[in-house]
Coordinates of C-alpha atoms in Angstrom, one line a residue:
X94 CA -36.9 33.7 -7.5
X95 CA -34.8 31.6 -10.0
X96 CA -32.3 34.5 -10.1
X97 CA -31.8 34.4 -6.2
X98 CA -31.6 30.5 -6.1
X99 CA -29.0 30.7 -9.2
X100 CA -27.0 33.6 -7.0
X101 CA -27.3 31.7 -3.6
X102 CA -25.7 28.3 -5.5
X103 CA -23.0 30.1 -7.2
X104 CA -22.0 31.9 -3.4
X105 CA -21.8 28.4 -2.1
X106 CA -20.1 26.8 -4.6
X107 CA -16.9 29.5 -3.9
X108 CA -17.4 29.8 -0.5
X109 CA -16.9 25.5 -0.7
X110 CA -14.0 25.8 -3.1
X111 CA -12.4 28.8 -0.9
X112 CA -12.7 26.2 2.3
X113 CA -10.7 23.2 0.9
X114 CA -8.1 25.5 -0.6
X115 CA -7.5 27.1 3.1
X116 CA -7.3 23.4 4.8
X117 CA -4.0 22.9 5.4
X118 CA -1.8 19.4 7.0
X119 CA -0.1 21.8 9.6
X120 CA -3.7 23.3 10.6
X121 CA -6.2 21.0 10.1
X122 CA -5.2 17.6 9.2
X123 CA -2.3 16.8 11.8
X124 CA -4.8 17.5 14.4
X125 CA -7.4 14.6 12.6
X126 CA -4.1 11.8 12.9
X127 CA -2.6 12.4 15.9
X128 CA -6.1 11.7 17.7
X129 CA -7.5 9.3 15.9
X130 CA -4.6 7.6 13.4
X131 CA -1.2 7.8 15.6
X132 CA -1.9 4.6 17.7
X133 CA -1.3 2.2 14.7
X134 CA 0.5 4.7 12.2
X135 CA 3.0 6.2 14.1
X136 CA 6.1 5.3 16.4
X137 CA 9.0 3.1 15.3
X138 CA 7.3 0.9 13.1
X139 CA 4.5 1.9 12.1
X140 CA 1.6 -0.2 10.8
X141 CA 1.6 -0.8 7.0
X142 CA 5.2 0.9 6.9
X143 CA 3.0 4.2 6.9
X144 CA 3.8 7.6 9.1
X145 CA 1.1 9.9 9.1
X146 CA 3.4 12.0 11.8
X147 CA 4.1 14.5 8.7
X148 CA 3.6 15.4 4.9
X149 CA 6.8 14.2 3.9
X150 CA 6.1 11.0 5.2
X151 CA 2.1 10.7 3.8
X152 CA 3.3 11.6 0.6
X153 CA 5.5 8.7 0.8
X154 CA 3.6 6.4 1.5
X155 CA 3.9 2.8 3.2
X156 CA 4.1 -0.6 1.7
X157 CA 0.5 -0.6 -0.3
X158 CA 2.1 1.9 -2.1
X159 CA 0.7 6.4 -2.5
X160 CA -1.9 6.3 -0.3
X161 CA -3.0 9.7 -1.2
X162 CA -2.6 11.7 -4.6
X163 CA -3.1 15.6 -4.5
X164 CA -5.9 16.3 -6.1
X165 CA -7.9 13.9 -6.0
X166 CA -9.6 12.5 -2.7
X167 CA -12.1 9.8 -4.8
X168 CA -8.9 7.6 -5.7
X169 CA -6.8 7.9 -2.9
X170 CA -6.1 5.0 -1.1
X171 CA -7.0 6.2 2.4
X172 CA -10.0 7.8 1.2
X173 CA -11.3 4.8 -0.7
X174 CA -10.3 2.7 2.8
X175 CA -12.4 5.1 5.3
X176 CA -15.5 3.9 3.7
X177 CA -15.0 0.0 3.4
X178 CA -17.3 -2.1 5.5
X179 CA -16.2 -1.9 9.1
X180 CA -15.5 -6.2 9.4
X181 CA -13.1 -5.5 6.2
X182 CA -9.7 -5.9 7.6
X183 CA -8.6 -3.3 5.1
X184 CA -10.9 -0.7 6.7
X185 CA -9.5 2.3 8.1
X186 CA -9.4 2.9 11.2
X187 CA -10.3 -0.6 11.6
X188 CA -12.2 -2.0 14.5
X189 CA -11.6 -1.1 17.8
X190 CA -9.8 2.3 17.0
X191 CA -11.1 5.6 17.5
X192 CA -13.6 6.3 15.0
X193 CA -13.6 9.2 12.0
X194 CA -16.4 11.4 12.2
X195 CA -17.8 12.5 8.7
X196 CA -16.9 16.0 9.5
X197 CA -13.0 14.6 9.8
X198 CA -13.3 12.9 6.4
X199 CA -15.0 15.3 4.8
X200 CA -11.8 17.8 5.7
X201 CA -9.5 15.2 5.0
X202 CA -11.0 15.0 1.4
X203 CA -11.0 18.6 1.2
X204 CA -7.2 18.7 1.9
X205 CA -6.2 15.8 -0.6
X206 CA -8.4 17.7 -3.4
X207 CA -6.9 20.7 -2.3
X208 CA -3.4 19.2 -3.0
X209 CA -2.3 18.1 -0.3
X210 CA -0.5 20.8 1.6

């Protein structure tokens, strides 16, 4: 039995890590912004001086400064802000906006820990 359970964890624990190295910005992420992010962060001036319209312009950043860094979804900016209370003015998407669902942020994480591509 504990040799089945010991198998079964290790299968999930690369079939997990084979998933956020195949989420991609092109296929899986621009998708997430356009619908839900575009409004505010998008356009000719975009809110916070951040595009999220491509890579180039994530990695960039906007006037807070990186708001992702490869590798590492726990300190990234827009990770840390998707899960600040929703009356903090700093939460993302704030009020009013369409909501993340935790199936979006949990392949957004997947992508920034994946690198970023």
């Amino acid at each position: 039995m504990k040799r089945s359970t010991a198998i079964l964890c290790a299968s999930l624990f690369f079939n997990i890590s084979a998933v956020k190295a195949d989420v991609t910005f092109d296929s899986d992420i621009s998708g997430i912004f356009k619908a839900k992010c575009s409004q505010c962060h998008g356009g000719l001036i975009p809110q916070g001086g951040l595009k999220l319209n491509s890579l180039k312009n994530i990695k960039k950043g906007g006037k807070s400064g990186n708001v992702i860094i490869p590798g590492n979804a726990e300190s990234s900016l827009m990770v840390q802000q998707f899960y600040l209370p929703k009356t903090n003015p700093k939460r993302m998407p704030p009020m009013g906006a369409p909501e993340l669902t935790e199936p979006e942020i949990t392949k957004i994480r997947a992508w920034i820990d994946g690198g970023a591509k």
